[in-house]
Coordinates of C-alpha atoms and ligand atoms in Angstrom, one line a residue:
M1 CA 78.0 -50.5 106.1
K2 CA 81.6 -49.7 107.2
Y3 CA 82.5 -46.2 106.0
G4 CA 86.1 -45.6 105.4
F5 CA 86.5 -42.4 107.4
S6 CA 89.7 -40.5 107.5
Q7 CA 92.0 -40.7 110.6
R8 CA 91.2 -37.1 111.2
V9 CA 87.7 -37.9 112.4
R10 CA 89.2 -39.3 115.6
Y11 CA 90.0 -35.8 116.6
L12 CA 86.5 -34.4 115.9
K13 CA 84.7 -33.9 119.2
S14 CA 81.2 -32.8 119.7
S15 CA 80.9 -29.5 121.7
A16 CA 79.7 -30.1 125.2
V17 CA 78.1 -26.7 125.2
R18 CA 76.0 -27.5 122.1
D19 CA 75.1 -30.9 123.5
I20 CA 73.8 -29.3 126.7
L21 CA 71.9 -26.6 124.7
K22 CA 69.9 -29.4 123.0
V23 CA 68.7 -30.7 126.4
V24 CA 68.0 -27.2 127.7
N25 CA 66.0 -26.0 124.7
N26 CA 62.9 -27.8 125.8
G27 CA 60.8 -27.3 128.9
N28 CA 60.9 -24.6 131.5
V29 CA 64.6 -24.5 132.1
I30 CA 66.2 -21.1 132.5
S31 CA 69.5 -21.3 130.7
F32 CA 72.7 -19.6 131.6
A33 CA 74.4 -22.2 129.4
G34 CA 74.7 -20.9 125.9
G35 CA 76.7 -17.9 124.7
L36 CA 73.8 -16.3 123.1
P37 CA 73.2 -12.6 122.7
D38 CA 69.7 -11.3 123.7
E39 CA 67.2 -11.6 120.8
G40 CA 65.3 -8.7 122.3
L41 CA 68.2 -6.4 121.4
F42 CA 68.5 -7.5 117.8
P43 CA 68.1 -4.4 115.6
V44 CA 65.4 -6.2 113.6
D45 CA 64.2 -3.2 111.6
A46 CA 67.7 -2.0 110.7
V47 CA 68.7 -5.5 109.6
S48 CA 65.6 -6.0 107.6
N49 CA 66.0 -2.6 105.9
A50 CA 69.6 -3.4 105.2
Y51 CA 68.8 -6.8 103.6
Q52 CA 66.1 -5.2 101.5
K53 CA 68.4 -2.5 100.3
A54 CA 71.2 -5.0 99.6
I55 CA 68.9 -7.1 97.4
Q56 CA 67.1 -4.3 95.6
S57 CA 69.9 -1.9 95.0
N58 CA 72.6 -4.1 93.7
R59 CA 72.5 -7.3 91.8
K60 CA 76.0 -8.1 92.9
A61 CA 74.5 -9.0 96.3
L62 CA 72.9 -12.0 94.5
Q63 CA 75.9 -12.9 92.5
Y64 CA 79.1 -14.9 93.2
G65 CA 81.6 -12.5 94.8
E66 CA 85.3 -12.2 95.6
T67 CA 86.7 -14.6 98.1
E68 CA 88.4 -11.7 100.0
G69 CA 85.0 -10.2 100.7
V70 CA 83.1 -7.1 99.5
Y71 CA 85.7 -4.3 99.2
H72 CA 83.4 -1.6 100.6
L73 CA 82.8 -3.6 103.7
R74 CA 86.6 -4.2 104.2
Q75 CA 87.0 -0.4 103.9
Q76 CA 84.4 0.2 106.5
L77 CA 86.1 -2.4 108.7
A78 CA 89.5 -0.8 108.3
D79 CA 88.0 2.6 109.3
R80 CA 86.2 1.2 112.3
M81 CA 89.2 -0.7 113.5
K82 CA 91.3 2.4 113.1
Q83 CA 88.9 4.6 115.0
Q84 CA 87.9 2.3 117.7
K85 CA 90.7 -0.1 118.3
K86 CA 93.7 1.9 116.9
I87 CA 94.4 -1.1 114.6
I88 CA 95.8 0.5 111.4
R89 CA 95.5 -1.9 108.5
Q90 CA 94.6 -1.7 104.8
P91 CA 91.4 -3.2 103.5
E92 CA 93.6 -5.6 101.4
D93 CA 94.8 -7.2 104.7
I94 CA 91.3 -8.1 105.7
L95 CA 89.5 -11.3 104.8
I96 CA 85.8 -11.5 105.4
T97 CA 84.8 -14.9 106.9
S98 CA 81.7 -16.8 107.8
G99 CA 81.9 -15.8 111.4
S100 CA 85.2 -15.6 113.3
Q101 CA 84.9 -19.3 113.8
Q102 CA 85.8 -19.8 110.1
A103 CA 88.7 -17.4 110.5
I104 CA 90.1 -19.7 113.2
D105 CA 89.5 -22.7 111.0
L106 CA 91.1 -21.2 107.8
F107 CA 94.1 -20.0 109.8
S108 CA 94.6 -23.4 111.3
R109 CA 94.3 -25.0 107.9
I110 CA 97.2 -23.0 106.5
M111 CA 99.4 -23.0 109.6
F112 CA 99.3 -26.4 111.2
N113 CA 100.8 -29.8 110.4
P114 CA 99.9 -32.7 112.6
G115 CA 101.8 -32.5 115.8
D116 CA 102.5 -28.7 115.7
V117 CA 102.2 -27.0 119.0
V118 CA 99.6 -24.3 119.8
L119 CA 99.8 -22.5 123.1
T120 CA 96.6 -21.5 124.7
E121 CA 95.2 -20.4 128.1
N122 CA 93.6 -23.1 130.2
P123 CA 90.6 -22.9 130.2
T124 CA 90.0 -21.4 126.7
Y125 CA 87.4 -21.1 124.0
L126 CA 86.0 -24.6 123.4
A127 CA 85.3 -24.3 119.7
A128 CA 88.8 -23.1 119.0
L129 CA 90.1 -26.2 120.8
Q130 CA 87.8 -28.2 118.5
V131 CA 89.4 -26.6 115.5
F132 CA 92.9 -27.1 116.7
S133 CA 92.4 -30.7 117.5
S134 CA 90.7 -31.4 114.2
Y135 CA 94.0 -30.4 112.6
E136 CA 95.8 -32.8 114.9
T137 CA 97.8 -30.2 116.7
N138 CA 99.3 -30.5 120.1
V139 CA 97.6 -27.9 122.2
I140 CA 99.6 -27.0 125.3
P141 CA 98.2 -24.8 128.1
V142 CA 100.3 -21.9 129.5
K143 CA 99.8 -21.1 133.1
S144 CA 97.8 -17.9 133.7
D145 CA 96.1 -15.9 136.3
Q146 CA 93.4 -13.3 136.1
D147 CA 95.7 -10.8 134.3
G148 CA 96.7 -13.2 131.5
M149 CA 99.4 -15.7 130.7
L150 CA 102.4 -15.9 133.1
E151 CA 105.4 -14.6 131.3
N152 CA 107.9 -17.1 132.7
D153 CA 105.9 -20.1 131.8
L154 CA 105.1 -18.7 128.4
E155 CA 108.8 -18.1 127.6
D156 CA 109.8 -21.5 128.9
K157 CA 107.1 -23.2 126.7
I158 CA 108.0 -21.1 123.6
R159 CA 111.7 -22.1 124.1
R160 CA 111.1 -25.7 124.7
L161 CA 108.2 -26.5 122.5
K162 CA 108.7 -24.1 119.6
P163 CA 105.0 -23.4 119.1
K164 CA 103.5 -22.4 115.7
C165 CA 101.1 -20.1 117.3
I166 CA 99.7 -18.6 120.6
Y167 CA 95.9 -18.4 120.6
V168 CA 94.4 -15.9 123.1
V169 CA 91.1 -14.2 123.9
P170 CA 92.6 -11.4 125.9
T171 CA 89.5 -9.1 126.2
Y172 CA 86.5 -10.4 128.2
S173 CA 87.3 -13.9 127.5
N174 CA 85.2 -16.9 126.9
P175 CA 84.8 -18.7 129.3
G176 CA 86.7 -16.8 132.0
G177 CA 85.2 -13.4 131.5
K178 CA 88.6 -11.8 132.2
V179 CA 90.6 -9.1 130.6
W180 CA 94.4 -9.2 130.3
S181 CA 96.4 -6.4 131.8
L182 CA 98.4 -4.1 129.6
E183 CA 101.7 -5.5 131.1
R184 CA 100.8 -9.0 130.2
R185 CA 99.8 -8.0 126.7
K186 CA 103.1 -6.2 126.2
A187 CA 105.0 -9.2 127.6
L188 CA 103.2 -11.6 125.2
L189 CA 104.1 -9.4 122.3
Q190 CA 107.7 -9.0 123.3
L191 CA 108.0 -12.8 123.4
A192 CA 106.2 -13.2 120.1
H193 CA 108.7 -10.8 118.5
K194 CA 111.7 -12.3 120.2
Y195 CA 110.9 -15.8 119.2
H196 CA 109.0 -15.1 116.0
V197 CA 105.8 -16.7 117.0
V198 CA 102.5 -15.8 115.4
V199 CA 99.7 -14.7 117.8
L200 CA 96.0 -15.3 117.0
E201 CA 94.0 -12.6 118.9
D202 CA 90.4 -13.6 119.0
D203 CA 88.2 -10.6 120.0
P204 CA 84.5 -11.2 119.6
Y205 CA 83.7 -9.4 122.9
G206 CA 85.9 -6.4 122.9
D207 CA 83.1 -4.0 122.0
I208 CA 81.0 -5.2 125.0
Q209 CA 82.8 -3.2 127.6
F210 CA 81.0 -2.1 130.8
E211 CA 83.0 0.9 131.8
Q212 CA 84.3 3.5 129.5
D213 CA 87.9 3.7 128.4
D214 CA 89.3 1.1 130.7
T215 CA 89.9 -1.7 128.2
P216 CA 93.6 -2.1 127.5
P217 CA 94.5 -1.8 123.8
T218 CA 94.2 -4.8 121.5
L219 CA 97.4 -6.8 120.8
A220 CA 96.9 -6.0 117.1
S221 CA 97.1 -2.3 117.8
M222 CA 100.5 -2.8 119.4
D223 CA 101.9 -4.8 116.6
Q224 CA 103.3 -3.6 113.2
N225 CA 101.2 -6.2 111.3
K226 CA 103.9 -8.7 111.6
Y227 CA 103.0 -11.2 114.3
V228 CA 99.4 -10.7 115.3
L229 CA 96.3 -12.0 113.4
Y230 CA 93.2 -10.3 114.8
T231 CA 89.7 -11.7 114.3
S232 CA 86.4 -10.3 115.3
T233 CA 82.7 -10.6 114.4
F234 CA 79.3 -8.9 114.1
S235 CA 77.7 -11.9 115.9
K236 CA 77.6 -10.1 119.3
T237 CA 76.9 -6.6 118.1
V238 CA 74.4 -7.1 115.2
V239 CA 73.1 -10.6 114.8
P240 CA 74.9 -14.0 114.8
A241 CA 72.8 -15.3 111.9
M242 CA 74.4 -13.0 109.4
R243 CA 77.6 -15.1 110.0
I244 CA 79.9 -12.2 109.2
G245 CA 83.3 -12.1 110.8
W246 CA 86.8 -11.0 109.6
I247 CA 90.4 -11.5 110.2
V248 CA 93.2 -9.0 109.6
G249 CA 96.9 -9.6 109.6
P250 CA 100.1 -9.9 107.6
H251 CA 99.4 -10.1 103.9
Q252 CA 101.2 -13.4 103.2
I253 CA 99.0 -15.1 105.8
I254 CA 95.8 -13.5 104.6
R255 CA 96.6 -14.4 101.0
L256 CA 97.0 -18.1 101.9
M257 CA 93.9 -18.0 104.0
T258 CA 92.0 -16.6 101.0
Q259 CA 93.2 -19.5 98.9
A260 CA 92.0 -21.9 101.6
K261 CA 88.7 -20.1 101.7
Q262 CA 88.3 -20.6 97.9
A263 CA 88.4 -24.3 98.6
A264 CA 86.1 -24.1 101.6
D265 CA 83.2 -22.0 100.4
L266 CA 84.3 -19.7 97.6
H267 CA 83.2 -16.6 99.6
T268 CA 81.2 -15.4 102.5
N269 CA 77.4 -14.9 101.9
A270 CA 77.3 -11.8 99.7
I271 CA 73.8 -10.7 100.7
S272 CA 74.8 -10.5 104.3
Q273 CA 78.0 -8.6 103.4
Y274 CA 76.1 -6.0 101.3
A275 CA 73.5 -5.8 104.0
L276 CA 76.2 -4.9 106.5
V277 CA 77.6 -2.3 104.2
H278 CA 74.1 -0.6 104.3
L279 CA 73.6 -1.2 108.0
I280 CA 76.9 0.5 108.9
Q281 CA 76.0 3.4 106.6
D282 CA 72.4 3.9 107.6
F283 CA 72.2 2.8 111.2
D284 CA 73.8 4.1 114.3
L285 CA 75.7 1.0 115.2
D286 CA 77.8 2.6 117.9
Q287 CA 74.7 3.9 119.7
H288 CA 73.3 0.3 119.4
I289 CA 76.4 -1.1 120.8
Q290 CA 76.1 1.3 123.7
V291 CA 72.6 -0.1 124.4
I292 CA 74.0 -3.6 124.4
R293 CA 76.8 -2.7 126.8
D294 CA 74.4 -1.0 129.2
T295 CA 71.8 -3.8 129.1
Y296 CA 74.4 -6.5 129.6
Y297 CA 76.1 -4.6 132.4
Q298 CA 72.8 -4.3 134.3
R299 CA 72.2 -8.1 133.8
M300 CA 75.7 -8.9 135.0
L301 CA 75.0 -6.8 138.1
V302 CA 71.8 -8.7 138.8
M303 CA 73.6 -12.0 138.6
K304 CA 76.5 -10.7 140.7
R305 CA 74.1 -9.4 143.4
L306 CA 72.5 -12.8 143.7
L307 CA 75.8 -14.6 143.7
D308 CA 77.1 -12.3 146.5
Q309 CA 74.3 -13.6 148.7
V310 CA 75.6 -17.1 148.5
N311 CA 77.6 -17.9 151.5
I312 CA 79.6 -20.9 150.4
D313 CA 83.2 -21.3 151.7
G314 CA 85.7 -21.8 148.9
M315 CA 83.5 -20.3 146.2
S316 CA 84.8 -17.4 144.2
Y317 CA 84.4 -15.5 140.9
I318 CA 85.8 -12.6 139.1
E319 CA 83.5 -9.7 138.3
P320 CA 83.5 -9.4 134.5
K321 CA 84.3 -6.0 133.1
G322 CA 82.7 -6.8 129.8
G323 CA 81.6 -9.6 127.6
M324 CA 79.0 -12.2 128.2
F325 CA 80.2 -14.6 130.9
M326 CA 80.8 -15.1 134.6
W327 CA 83.3 -17.8 135.6
I328 CA 82.7 -19.4 139.0
N329 CA 85.0 -21.6 141.1
M330 CA 83.0 -23.7 143.4
P331 CA 84.6 -25.5 146.4
E332 CA 86.8 -28.3 145.1
T333 CA 84.5 -31.0 146.6
I334 CA 81.7 -30.0 144.2
N335 CA 81.7 -31.5 140.7
T336 CA 79.7 -29.2 138.5
T337 CA 79.0 -31.8 135.8
V338 CA 77.1 -33.8 138.5
L339 CA 75.6 -30.5 139.8
L340 CA 74.3 -29.7 136.3
Q341 CA 71.9 -32.7 136.3
T342 CA 70.4 -31.5 139.6
A343 CA 70.2 -28.0 138.4
V344 CA 68.3 -29.0 135.2
D345 CA 65.9 -31.0 137.4
H346 CA 65.3 -27.7 139.3
G347 CA 64.8 -25.7 136.1
V348 CA 68.1 -24.0 135.5
A349 CA 71.2 -24.8 133.4
F350 CA 74.8 -23.7 133.1
V351 CA 77.9 -25.1 131.5
P352 CA 80.3 -27.1 133.6
G353 CA 83.8 -25.7 133.3
A354 CA 85.7 -29.0 132.5
P355 CA 85.2 -29.1 128.7
F356 CA 86.9 -25.7 128.4
Y357 CA 90.2 -27.1 129.7
V358 CA 93.0 -28.4 127.5
S359 CA 94.2 -30.6 130.3
D360 CA 93.8 -31.0 134.1
P361 CA 90.2 -29.8 134.1
K362 CA 89.0 -28.2 137.2
E363 CA 85.8 -30.1 137.8
S364 CA 84.5 -27.5 140.3
T365 CA 84.2 -24.6 137.8
M366 CA 81.2 -23.4 135.8
R367 CA 80.4 -20.7 133.3
L368 CA 77.3 -18.6 133.5
N369 CA 76.0 -16.5 130.6
F370 CA 74.2 -13.3 131.7
T371 CA 73.2 -11.9 128.4
N372 CA 70.4 -14.1 127.1
A373 CA 67.9 -14.0 130.0
T374 CA 66.0 -10.9 131.1
P375 CA 66.7 -9.5 134.6
D376 CA 63.5 -11.2 136.0
L377 CA 64.6 -14.6 134.6
I378 CA 68.1 -14.1 135.8
E379 CA 66.7 -13.5 139.3
E380 CA 64.5 -16.5 139.1
G381 CA 67.2 -18.7 137.6
M382 CA 69.8 -17.6 140.1
N383 CA 67.4 -18.3 143.0
R384 CA 67.1 -21.8 141.6
L385 CA 70.8 -22.2 141.1
V386 CA 71.8 -20.8 144.4
S387 CA 69.5 -23.3 146.2
V388 CA 71.0 -26.2 144.2
M389 CA 74.5 -24.9 145.0
K390 CA 73.7 -24.7 148.7
K391 CA 72.3 -28.2 148.9
A392 CA 75.3 -29.6 147.1
Q393 CA 77.6 -27.8 149.6
M394 CA 75.6 -29.2 152.6
Q395 CA 75.8 -32.7 151.2
S396 CA 79.5 -32.4 150.6
N397 CA 80.0 -31.1 154.1
E398 CA 77.9 -34.0 155.5
K399 CA 80.1 -36.5 153.6
A400 CA 83.2 -34.9 155.0
N401 CA 82.0 -35.1 158.6
Ligands
PMP501 N1 85.7 -16.8 119.4 C1 85.1 -16.8 120.6 C2 86.0 -16.6 121.8 C3 83.7 -17.0 120.7 O1 83.2 -17.0 122.0 C4 82.9 -17.1 119.6 C5 81.4 -17.3 119.7 N2 81.0 -18.2 120.6 C6 83.6 -17.1 118.3 C7 84.9 -17.0 118.3 C8 82.8 -17.4 117.0 O2 81.9 -16.4 116.7 P1 81.3 -16.2 115.3 O3 81.7 -17.4 114.5 O4 79.8 -16.2 115.5 O5 81.8 -14.9 114.8

């Protein structure tokens, strides 16, 4: 049977990360591949109580609901964003989505025509790239370093290519684990204002900071609700299975996204939304987030200690100040996609960096997740990985000689 698929399916790509996860989920492989939070830290009792309360105390939790999302939850989000991120917005400017992934999708649906230009970092979040390419956009990378996008290249590309949007993960990014400096944030905003370009600030990891008070402010907090759309999620701080995220921004954009959401799924799961309302009321979420921060920080330090023992010329990494990932540059002679196969044979997995690139992939990069394995497993997995890395380095040296 020949199915008459739309032209658009040509742009649908399977996520390399998800494909790798399928392989890794069986056997004794220690995985640093996924972007999974630690199940051991899930607040199981609080979530269970919150769902019970949601179902028993209010039949609305079982009914069709408003596309915008449960108003009480939007109020709580407006309060939390104000207190913690200095983002001052009205509940009416918030749309509750099925994870922030859906926010990226709905935003793209209302913004992009085929061929429209989106500027991103290179590398950047793979599943955002999947969304952008499914809408047949032209994703163009901006040069960047560890502090964020380079201002000159950004301005040059804005002028020449007239992008519809700049997509960024400026705080503890996926995959790079980096945090943009305040100067680069300001520069990006100035250019967005000057050339009237919308910025999509994707911030799923901003709460997972390792050291107090040293995270630069969000872009949204520095904008007068004109250019910045800010999306975040409870996936990393409560549980991903609730599938609750949100996006906040200029009312015109949120209104159109709400219409797009009507067509997509009518509204986000009401039981989960009401459960979150109760969870935020009854549970000390901030204390819980502190436990997550401390635990992940310790795990990152274990991974870093083992990496520091590797003595490979040309290998480097940036120590993450938050989030869930460590990004490693191996010597250029090492192809990490090839290395992955050997690593899996030795019982450890990671994600090669190449799929995260828009173009010109650096085949020698890799992303390691440090949140999903316990310190013991990180230690064991890193020992395996380090020995695979060293062997690969020796082999590439032998070839060179
Ligand atoms: N943005 C980034 C940068 C992410 O890493 C993720 C999760 N992997 C998401 C968005 C989506 O998160 P969720 O849909 O679970 O809220």
